[in-house]
mmCIF file of C-alpha atoms in Angstrom:
data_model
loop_
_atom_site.group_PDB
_atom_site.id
_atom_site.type_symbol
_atom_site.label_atom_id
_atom_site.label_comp_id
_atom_site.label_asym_id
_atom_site.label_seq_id
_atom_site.Cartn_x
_atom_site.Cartn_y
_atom_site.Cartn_z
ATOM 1 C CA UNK A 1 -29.444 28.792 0.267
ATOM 2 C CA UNK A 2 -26.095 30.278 -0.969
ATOM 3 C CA UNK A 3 -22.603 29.731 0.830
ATOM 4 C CA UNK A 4 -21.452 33.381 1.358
ATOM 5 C CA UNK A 5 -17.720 32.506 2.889
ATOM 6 C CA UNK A 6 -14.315 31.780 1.164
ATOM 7 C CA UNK A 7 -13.481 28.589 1.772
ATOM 8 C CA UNK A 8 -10.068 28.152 3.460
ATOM 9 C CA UNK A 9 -6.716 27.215 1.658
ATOM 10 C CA UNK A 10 -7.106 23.334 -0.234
ATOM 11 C CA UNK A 11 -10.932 23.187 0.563
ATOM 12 C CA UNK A 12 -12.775 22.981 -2.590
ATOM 13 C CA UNK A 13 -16.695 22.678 -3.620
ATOM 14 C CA UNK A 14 -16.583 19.613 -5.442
ATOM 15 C CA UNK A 15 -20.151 18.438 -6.435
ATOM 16 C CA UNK A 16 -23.294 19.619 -5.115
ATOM 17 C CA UNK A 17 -26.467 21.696 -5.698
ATOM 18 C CA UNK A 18 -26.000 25.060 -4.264
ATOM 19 C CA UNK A 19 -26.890 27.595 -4.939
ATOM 20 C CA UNK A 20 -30.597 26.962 -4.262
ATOM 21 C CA UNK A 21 -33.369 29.497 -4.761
ATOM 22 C CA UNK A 22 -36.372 27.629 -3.733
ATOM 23 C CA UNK A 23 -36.374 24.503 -1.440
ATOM 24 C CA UNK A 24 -39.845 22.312 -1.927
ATOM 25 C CA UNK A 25 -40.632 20.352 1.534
ATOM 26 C CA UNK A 26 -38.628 17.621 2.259
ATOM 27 C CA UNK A 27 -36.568 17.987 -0.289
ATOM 28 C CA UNK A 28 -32.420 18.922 0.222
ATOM 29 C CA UNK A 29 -29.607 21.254 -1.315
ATOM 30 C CA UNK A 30 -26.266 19.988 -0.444
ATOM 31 C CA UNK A 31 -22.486 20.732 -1.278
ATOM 32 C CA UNK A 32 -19.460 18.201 -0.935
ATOM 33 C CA UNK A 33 -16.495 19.901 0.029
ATOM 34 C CA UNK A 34 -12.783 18.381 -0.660
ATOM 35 C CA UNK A 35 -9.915 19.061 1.274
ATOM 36 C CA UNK A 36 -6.414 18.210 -0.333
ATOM 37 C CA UNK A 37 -3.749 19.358 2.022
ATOM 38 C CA UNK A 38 -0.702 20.273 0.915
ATOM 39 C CA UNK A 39 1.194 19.001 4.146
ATOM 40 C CA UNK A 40 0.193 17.090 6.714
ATOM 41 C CA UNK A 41 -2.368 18.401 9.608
ATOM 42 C CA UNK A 42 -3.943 17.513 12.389
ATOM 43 C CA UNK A 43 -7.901 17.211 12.614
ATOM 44 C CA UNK A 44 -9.844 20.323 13.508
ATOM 45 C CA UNK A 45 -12.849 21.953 12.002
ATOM 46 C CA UNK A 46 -14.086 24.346 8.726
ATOM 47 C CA UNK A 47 -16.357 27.292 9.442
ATOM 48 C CA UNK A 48 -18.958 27.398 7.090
ATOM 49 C CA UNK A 49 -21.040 31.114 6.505
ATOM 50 C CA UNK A 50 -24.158 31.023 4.462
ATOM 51 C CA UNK A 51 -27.561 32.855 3.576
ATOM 52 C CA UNK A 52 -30.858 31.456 3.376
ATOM 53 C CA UNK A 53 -34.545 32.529 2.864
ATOM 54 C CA UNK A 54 -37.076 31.272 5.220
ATOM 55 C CA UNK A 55 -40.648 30.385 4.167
ATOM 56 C CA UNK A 56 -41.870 33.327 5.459
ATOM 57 C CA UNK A 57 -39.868 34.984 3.210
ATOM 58 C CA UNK A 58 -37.541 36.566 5.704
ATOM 59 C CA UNK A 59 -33.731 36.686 4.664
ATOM 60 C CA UNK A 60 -31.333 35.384 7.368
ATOM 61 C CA UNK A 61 -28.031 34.083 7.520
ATOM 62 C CA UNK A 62 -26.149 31.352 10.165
ATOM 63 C CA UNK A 63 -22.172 29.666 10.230
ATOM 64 C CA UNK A 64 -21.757 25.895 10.814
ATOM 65 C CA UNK A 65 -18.305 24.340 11.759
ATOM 66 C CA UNK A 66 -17.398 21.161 9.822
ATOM 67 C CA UNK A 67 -15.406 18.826 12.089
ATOM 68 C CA UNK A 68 -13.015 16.912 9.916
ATOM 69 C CA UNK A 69 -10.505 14.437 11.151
ATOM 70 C CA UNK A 70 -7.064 13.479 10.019
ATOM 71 C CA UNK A 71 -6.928 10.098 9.334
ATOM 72 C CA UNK A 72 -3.704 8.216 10.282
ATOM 73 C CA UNK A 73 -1.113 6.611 8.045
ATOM 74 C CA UNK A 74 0.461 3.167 9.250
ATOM 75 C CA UNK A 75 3.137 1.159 7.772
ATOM 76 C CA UNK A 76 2.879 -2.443 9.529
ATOM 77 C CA UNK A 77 6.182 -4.795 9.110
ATOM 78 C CA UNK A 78 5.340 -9.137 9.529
ATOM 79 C CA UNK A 79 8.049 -10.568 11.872
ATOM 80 C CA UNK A 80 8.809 -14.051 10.928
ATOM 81 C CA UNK A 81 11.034 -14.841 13.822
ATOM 82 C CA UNK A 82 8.540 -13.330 16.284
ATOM 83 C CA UNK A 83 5.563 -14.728 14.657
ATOM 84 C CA UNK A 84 3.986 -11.144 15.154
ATOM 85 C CA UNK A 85 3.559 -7.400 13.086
ATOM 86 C CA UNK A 86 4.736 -4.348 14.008
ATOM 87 C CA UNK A 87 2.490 -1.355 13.397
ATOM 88 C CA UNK A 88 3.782 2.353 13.548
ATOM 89 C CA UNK A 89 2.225 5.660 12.901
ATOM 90 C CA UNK A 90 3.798 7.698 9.989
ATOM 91 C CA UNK A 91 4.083 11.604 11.839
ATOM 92 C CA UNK A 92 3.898 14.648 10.033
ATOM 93 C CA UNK A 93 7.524 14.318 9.104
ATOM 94 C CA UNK A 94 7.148 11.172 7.717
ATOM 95 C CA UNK A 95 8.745 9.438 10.389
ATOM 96 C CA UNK A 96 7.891 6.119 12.628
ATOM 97 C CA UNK A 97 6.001 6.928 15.523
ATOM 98 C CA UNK A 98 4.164 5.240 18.184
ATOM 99 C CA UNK A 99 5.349 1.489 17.209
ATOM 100 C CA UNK A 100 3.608 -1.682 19.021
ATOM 101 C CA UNK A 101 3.639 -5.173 18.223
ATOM 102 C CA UNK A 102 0.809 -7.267 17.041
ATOM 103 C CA UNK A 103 -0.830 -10.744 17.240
ATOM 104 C CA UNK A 104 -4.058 -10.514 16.052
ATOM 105 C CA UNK A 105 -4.215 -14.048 15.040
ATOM 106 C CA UNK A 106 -1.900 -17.230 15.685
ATOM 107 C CA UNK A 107 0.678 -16.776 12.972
ATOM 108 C CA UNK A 108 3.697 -19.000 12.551
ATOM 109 C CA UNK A 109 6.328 -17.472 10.071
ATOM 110 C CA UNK A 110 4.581 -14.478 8.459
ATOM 111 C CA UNK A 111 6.510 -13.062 6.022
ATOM 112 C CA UNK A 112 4.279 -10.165 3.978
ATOM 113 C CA UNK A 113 1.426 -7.789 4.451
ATOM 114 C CA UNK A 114 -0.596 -6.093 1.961
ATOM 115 C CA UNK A 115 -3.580 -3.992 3.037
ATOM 116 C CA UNK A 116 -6.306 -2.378 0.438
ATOM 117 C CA UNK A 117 -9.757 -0.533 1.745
ATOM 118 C CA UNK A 118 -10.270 -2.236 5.075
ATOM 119 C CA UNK A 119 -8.833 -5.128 4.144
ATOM 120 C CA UNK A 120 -5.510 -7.144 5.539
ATOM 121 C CA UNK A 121 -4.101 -9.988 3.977
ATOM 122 C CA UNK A 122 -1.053 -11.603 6.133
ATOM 123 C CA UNK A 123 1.031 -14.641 4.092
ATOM 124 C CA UNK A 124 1.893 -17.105 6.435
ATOM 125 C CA UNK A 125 4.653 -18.769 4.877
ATOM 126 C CA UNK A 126 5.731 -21.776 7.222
ATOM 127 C CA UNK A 127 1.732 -22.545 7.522
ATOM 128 C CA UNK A 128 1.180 -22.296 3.621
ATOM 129 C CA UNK A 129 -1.780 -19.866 4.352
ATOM 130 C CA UNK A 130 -3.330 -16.404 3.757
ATOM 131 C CA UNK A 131 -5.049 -14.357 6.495
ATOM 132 C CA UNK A 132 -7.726 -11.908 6.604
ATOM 133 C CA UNK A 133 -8.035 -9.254 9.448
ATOM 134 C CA UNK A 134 -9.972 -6.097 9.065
ATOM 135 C CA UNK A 135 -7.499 -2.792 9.727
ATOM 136 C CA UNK A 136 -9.753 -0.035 11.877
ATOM 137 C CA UNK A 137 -9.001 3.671 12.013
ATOM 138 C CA UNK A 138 -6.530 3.046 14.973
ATOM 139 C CA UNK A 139 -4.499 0.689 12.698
ATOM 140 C CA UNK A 140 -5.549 -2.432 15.200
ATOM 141 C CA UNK A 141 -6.049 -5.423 13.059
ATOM 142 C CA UNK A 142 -8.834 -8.045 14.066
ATOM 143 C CA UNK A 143 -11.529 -10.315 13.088
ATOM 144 C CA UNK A 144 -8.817 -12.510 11.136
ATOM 145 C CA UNK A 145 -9.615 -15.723 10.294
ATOM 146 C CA UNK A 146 -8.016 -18.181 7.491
ATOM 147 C CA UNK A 147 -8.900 -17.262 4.095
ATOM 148 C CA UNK A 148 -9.149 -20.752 3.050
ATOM 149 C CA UNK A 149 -6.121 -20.619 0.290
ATOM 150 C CA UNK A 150 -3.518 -23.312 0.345
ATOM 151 C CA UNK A 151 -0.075 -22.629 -1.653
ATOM 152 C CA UNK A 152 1.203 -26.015 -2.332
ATOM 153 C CA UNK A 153 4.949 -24.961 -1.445
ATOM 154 C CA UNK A 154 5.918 -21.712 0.154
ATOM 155 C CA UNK A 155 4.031 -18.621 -0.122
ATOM 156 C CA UNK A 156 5.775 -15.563 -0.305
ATOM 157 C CA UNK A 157 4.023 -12.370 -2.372
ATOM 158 C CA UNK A 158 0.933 -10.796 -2.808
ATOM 159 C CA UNK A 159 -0.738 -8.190 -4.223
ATOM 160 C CA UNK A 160 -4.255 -7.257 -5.081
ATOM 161 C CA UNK A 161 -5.668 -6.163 -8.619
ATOM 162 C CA UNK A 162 -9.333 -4.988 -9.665
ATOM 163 C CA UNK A 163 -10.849 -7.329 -6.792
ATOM 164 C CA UNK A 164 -8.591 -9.958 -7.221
ATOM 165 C CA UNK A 165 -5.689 -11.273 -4.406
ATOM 166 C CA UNK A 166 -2.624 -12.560 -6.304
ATOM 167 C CA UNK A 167 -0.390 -14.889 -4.295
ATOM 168 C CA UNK A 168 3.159 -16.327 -5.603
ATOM 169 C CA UNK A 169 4.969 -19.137 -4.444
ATOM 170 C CA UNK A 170 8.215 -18.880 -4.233
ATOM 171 C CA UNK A 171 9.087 -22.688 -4.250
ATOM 172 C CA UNK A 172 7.590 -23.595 -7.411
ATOM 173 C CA UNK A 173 6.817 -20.518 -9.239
ATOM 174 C CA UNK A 174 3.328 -20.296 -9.745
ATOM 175 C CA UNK A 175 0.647 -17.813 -8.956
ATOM 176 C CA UNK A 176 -2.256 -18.261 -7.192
ATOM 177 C CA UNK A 177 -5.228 -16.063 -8.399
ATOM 178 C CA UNK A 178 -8.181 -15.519 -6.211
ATOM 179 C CA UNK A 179 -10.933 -13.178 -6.007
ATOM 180 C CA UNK A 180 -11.533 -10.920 -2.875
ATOM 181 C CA UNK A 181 -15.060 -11.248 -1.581
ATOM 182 C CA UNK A 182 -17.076 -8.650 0.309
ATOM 183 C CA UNK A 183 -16.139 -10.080 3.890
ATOM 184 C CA UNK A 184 -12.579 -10.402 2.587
ATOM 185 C CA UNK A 185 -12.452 -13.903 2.111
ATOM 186 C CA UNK A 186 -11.097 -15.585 -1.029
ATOM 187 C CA UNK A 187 -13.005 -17.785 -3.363
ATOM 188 C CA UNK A 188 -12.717 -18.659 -6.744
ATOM 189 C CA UNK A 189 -8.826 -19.724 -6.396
ATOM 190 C CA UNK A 190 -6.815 -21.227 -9.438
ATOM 191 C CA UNK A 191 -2.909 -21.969 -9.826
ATOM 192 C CA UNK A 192 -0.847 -20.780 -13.045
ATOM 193 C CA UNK A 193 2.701 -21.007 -13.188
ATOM 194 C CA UNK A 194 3.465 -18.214 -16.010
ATOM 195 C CA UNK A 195 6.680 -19.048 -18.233
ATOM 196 C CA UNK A 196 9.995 -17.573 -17.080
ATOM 197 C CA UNK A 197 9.148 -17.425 -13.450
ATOM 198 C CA UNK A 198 10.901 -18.955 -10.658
ATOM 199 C CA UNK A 199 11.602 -18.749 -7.501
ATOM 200 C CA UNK A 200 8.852 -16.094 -7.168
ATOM 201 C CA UNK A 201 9.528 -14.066 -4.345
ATOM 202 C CA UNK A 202 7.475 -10.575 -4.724
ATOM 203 C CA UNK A 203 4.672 -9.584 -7.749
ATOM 204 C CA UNK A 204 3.330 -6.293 -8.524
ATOM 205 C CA UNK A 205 1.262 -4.145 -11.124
ATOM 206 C CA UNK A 206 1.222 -1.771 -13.835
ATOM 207 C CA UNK A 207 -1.860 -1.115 -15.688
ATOM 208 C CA UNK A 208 -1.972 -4.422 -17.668
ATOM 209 C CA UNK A 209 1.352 -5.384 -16.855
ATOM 210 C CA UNK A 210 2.667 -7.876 -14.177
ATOM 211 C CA UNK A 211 5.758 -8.619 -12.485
ATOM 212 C CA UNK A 212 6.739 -10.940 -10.411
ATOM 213 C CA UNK A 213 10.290 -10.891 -8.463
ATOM 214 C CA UNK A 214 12.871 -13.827 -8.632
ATOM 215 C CA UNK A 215 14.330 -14.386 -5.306
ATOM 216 C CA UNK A 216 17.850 -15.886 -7.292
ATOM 217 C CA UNK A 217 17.688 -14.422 -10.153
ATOM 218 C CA UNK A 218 19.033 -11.492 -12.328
ATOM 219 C CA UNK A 219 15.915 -11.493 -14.124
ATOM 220 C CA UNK A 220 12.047 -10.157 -13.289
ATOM 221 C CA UNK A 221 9.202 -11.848 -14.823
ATOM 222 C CA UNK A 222 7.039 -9.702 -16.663
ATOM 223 C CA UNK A 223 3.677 -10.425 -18.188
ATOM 224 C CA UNK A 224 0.265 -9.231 -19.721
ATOM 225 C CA UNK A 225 -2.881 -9.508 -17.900
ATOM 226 C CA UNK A 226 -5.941 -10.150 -19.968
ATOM 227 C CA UNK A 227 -9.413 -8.711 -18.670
ATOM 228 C CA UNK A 228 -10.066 -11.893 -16.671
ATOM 229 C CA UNK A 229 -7.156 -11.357 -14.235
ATOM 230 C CA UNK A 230 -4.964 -14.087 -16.071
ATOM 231 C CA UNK A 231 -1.926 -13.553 -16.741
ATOM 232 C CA UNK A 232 -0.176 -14.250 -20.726
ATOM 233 C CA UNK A 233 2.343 -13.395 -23.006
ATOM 234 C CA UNK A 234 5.371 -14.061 -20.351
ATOM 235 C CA UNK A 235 8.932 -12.853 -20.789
ATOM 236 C CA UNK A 236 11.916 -12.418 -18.698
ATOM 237 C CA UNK A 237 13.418 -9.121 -18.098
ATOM 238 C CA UNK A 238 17.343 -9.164 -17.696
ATOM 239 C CA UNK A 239 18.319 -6.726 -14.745
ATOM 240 C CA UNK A 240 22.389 -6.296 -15.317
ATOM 241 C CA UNK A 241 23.669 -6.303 -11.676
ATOM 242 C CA UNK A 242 20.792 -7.946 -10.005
ATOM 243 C CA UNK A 243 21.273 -10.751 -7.962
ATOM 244 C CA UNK A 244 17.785 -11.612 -6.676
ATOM 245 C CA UNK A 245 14.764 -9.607 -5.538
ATOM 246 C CA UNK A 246 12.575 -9.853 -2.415
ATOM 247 C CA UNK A 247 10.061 -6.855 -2.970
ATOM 248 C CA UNK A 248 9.038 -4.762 -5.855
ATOM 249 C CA UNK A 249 7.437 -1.209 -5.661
ATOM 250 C CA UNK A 250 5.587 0.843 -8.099
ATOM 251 C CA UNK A 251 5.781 4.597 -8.697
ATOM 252 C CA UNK A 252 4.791 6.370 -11.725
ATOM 253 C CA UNK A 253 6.699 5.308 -14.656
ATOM 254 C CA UNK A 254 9.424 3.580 -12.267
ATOM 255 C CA UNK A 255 9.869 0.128 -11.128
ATOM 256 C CA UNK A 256 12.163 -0.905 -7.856
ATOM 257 C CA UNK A 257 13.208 -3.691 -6.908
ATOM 258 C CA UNK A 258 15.436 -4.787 -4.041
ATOM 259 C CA UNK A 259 18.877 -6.258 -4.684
ATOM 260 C CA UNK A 260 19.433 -8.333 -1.871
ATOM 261 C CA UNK A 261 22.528 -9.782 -2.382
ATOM 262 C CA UNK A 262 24.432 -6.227 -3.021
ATOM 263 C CA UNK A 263 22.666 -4.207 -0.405
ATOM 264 C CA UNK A 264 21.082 -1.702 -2.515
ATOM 265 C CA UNK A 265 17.776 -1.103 -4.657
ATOM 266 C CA UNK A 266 17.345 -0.832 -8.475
ATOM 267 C CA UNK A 267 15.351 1.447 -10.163
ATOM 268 C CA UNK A 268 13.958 0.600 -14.078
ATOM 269 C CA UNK A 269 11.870 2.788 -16.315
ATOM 270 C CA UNK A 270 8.502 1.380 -17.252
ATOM 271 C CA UNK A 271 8.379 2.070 -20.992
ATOM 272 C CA UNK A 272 4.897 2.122 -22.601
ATOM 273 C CA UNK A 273 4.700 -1.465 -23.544
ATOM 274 C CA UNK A 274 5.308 -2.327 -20.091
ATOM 275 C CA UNK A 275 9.075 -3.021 -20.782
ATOM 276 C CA UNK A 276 11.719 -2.178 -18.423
ATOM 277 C CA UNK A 277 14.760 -0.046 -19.607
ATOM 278 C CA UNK A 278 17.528 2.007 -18.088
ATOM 279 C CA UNK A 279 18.008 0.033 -15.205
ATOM 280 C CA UNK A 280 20.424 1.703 -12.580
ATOM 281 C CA UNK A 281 21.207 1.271 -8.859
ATOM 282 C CA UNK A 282 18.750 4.121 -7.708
ATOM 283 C CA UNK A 283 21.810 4.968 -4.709
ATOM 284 C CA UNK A 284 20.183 4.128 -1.415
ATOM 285 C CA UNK A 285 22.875 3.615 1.247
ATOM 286 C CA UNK A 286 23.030 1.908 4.805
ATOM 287 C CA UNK A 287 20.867 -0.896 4.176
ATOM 288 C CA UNK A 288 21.889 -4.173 5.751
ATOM 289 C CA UNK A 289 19.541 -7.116 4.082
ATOM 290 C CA UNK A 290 17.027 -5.114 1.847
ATOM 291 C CA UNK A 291 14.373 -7.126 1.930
ATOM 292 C CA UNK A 292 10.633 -5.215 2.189
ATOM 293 C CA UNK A 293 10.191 -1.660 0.166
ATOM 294 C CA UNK A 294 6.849 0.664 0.043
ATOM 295 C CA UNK A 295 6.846 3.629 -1.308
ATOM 296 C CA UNK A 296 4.833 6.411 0.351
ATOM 297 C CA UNK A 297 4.231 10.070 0.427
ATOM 298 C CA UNK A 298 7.823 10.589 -1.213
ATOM 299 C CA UNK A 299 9.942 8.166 0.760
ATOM 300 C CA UNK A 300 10.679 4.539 0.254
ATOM 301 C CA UNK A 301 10.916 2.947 3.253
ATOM 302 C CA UNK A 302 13.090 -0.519 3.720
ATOM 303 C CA UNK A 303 13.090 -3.243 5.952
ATOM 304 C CA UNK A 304 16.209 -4.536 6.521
ATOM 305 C CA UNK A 305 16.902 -8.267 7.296
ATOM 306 C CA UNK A 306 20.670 -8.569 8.546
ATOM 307 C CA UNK A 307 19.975 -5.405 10.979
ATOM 308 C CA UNK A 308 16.343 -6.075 12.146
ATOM 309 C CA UNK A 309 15.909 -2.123 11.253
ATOM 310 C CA UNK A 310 13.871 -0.266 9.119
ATOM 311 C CA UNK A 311 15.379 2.354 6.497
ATOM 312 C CA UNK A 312 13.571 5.403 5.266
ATOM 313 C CA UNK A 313 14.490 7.090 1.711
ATOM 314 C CA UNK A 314 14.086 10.351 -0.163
ATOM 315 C CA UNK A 315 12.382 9.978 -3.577
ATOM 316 C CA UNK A 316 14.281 12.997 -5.117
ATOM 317 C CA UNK A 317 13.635 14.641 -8.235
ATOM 318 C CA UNK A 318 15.380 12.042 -10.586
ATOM 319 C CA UNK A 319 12.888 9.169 -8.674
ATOM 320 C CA UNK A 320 16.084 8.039 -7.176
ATOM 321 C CA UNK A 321 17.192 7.025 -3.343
ATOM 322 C CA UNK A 322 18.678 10.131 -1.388
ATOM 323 C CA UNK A 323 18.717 10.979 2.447
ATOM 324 C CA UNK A 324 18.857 7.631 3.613
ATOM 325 C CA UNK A 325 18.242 7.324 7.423
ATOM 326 C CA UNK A 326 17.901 4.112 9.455
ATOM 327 C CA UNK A 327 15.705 4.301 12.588
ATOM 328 C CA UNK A 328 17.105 2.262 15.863
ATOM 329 C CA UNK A 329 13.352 1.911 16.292
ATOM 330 C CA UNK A 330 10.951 -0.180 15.830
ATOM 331 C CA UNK A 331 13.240 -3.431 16.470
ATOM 332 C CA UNK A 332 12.156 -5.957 14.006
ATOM 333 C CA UNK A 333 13.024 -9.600 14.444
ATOM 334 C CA UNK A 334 14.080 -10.649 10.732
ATOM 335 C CA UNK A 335 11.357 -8.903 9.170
ATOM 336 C CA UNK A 336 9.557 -9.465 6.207
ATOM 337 C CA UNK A 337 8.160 -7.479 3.486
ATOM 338 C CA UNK A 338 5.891 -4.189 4.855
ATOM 339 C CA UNK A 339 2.801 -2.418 3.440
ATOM 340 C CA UNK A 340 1.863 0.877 4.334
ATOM 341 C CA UNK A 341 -1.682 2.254 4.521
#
């Protein structure tokens, strides 16, 4: 069996064992094809030509037509006044689409999302708890239930690392490490409180580097994390104009951070010992409240806590904040930090 068409445009032959002169019974001759759009596209189908040799010996050839299907991007936002989560649709351009409110689950004051494979964790602040729910193809969130993990103060970020869920508390300082099992649920659980945090508000990762957001504070706690997941060798980072973070966001070599107070985001270069230098306002404009950044497909998009509206920005070529627009919908009801998947 031999393929005999060109593929289309961003459809490649990526593993396989074509071609395939003989073909013993029972036995198969496969090829995995990868599509990497350039922009986005709806679903639709690939036409596939190809020649084979019966076992008669007679030559023939047939087409096939590969359905593929465009999966959905969502960004979901946790409403802590309305003890609920907005999910929208990203569109082709990017933009919110589609918006509806969710309760999966009883929450009481959640206040951030972060979603990896299947899995969504919600932080429930007010009720000192984590939630699972498992995110479908439609973006509907269900089968939650309570992880399990009690914060002893006020839980506030999380991210997840190499199978493990990382959870700060933003009362006290400490981290809560846990590792993510199959069905999602967290076992395994132990509390550090790494030096120079406090008041830690957000936490994310860069190769062996963490950092963890201060919610007061001019500075970003930055550590090394050692093959079991924990965390050593803490310092504090000085940010020069900072004057507390709710959310940090990782692209490339750059770190951002939201600067609450001043209504604008900072953006620092990661330097190879995980470092942060040349720390400059990164120049988004109209935010009201900065409090939740992702960063997605080019854009950063903000949640904004003083306007209940979310902000979307241009990563330009410098990695800094052009374009900005803010969207009169969804309405948010003083929204926390978002995730996009």
């Amino acid at each position: 069996m031999q393929l005999i068409s060109a593929l289309p445009p961003e459809w490649t032959v990526s593993s396989g064992s074509l071609p395939c002169p003989t073909l013993a019974a029972g036995a198969t001759c496969h090829a995995t094809l990868t599509y990497a759009p350039a922009n986005a596209l709806a679903s639709g189908t690939v036409p596939i030509d190809f020649t084979y040799t019966d076992r008669f010996g007679v030559s023939g050839s047939a087409s096939v037509a590969i359905p593929y299907r465009a999966r959905n991007h969502f960004f979901y936002v946790p409403n802590r006044s309305a003890a609920n989560v907005t999910r929208c649709a990203l569109d082709v351009n990017g933009d919110p689409a589609s918006c509806v409110n969710l309760t999966p689950t009883p929450l009481i004051y959640p206040v951030r999302i972060a979603l990896e494979g299947n899995s969504a964790y919600v932080v429930d602040a007010t009720a000192r708890k984590v939630i699972h729910c498992a995110a479908d193809a439609d973006g509907d969130l269900t089968n939650c239930f309570d992880t399990g993990v009690q914060m002893p103060n006020y839980p506030s970020g999380i991210a997840i690392r190499d199978g493990m869920v990382y959870i700060t508390d933003e009362s006290s300082g400490a981290v809560q490490r846990c590792a993510a099992d199959a069905d999602g649920s967290l076992s395994g659980c132990s509390i550090m409180t790494p030096a120079a945090s406090a008041l830690a508000s957000s936490i994310a990762f860069h190769g062996d580097a963490m950092y963890v957001g201060n919610a007061a504070s001019s500075n970003l706690t930055r550590c090394t994390i050692l093959p079991d997941g924990t965390p050593t060798a803490c310092t504090s980072e000085p940010i020069a104009g900072m004057t507390g973070t709710s959310s940090v966001a990782i692209s490339g070599t750059y770190l951002y951070l939201t600067n609450n107070g001043n209504n604008s985001v900072f953006r620092c270069t990661i330097n190879a010992d995980s470092s942060l230098s040349g720390c400059v306002n990164a120049g988004a404009s109209g935010l009201n409240g900065p409090f939740g950044l992702a960063l997605f497909g080019g854009y950063a998009y903000l949640s904004n806590l003083n306007s209940n509206a979310l902000s979307r920005c241009t990563l330009d070529g410098a990695s800094l904040l052009t374009n900005c627009t803010v969207y009169s919908q969804p309405a948010l009801n003083q929204p926390g930090v978002l995730a996009i998947w």
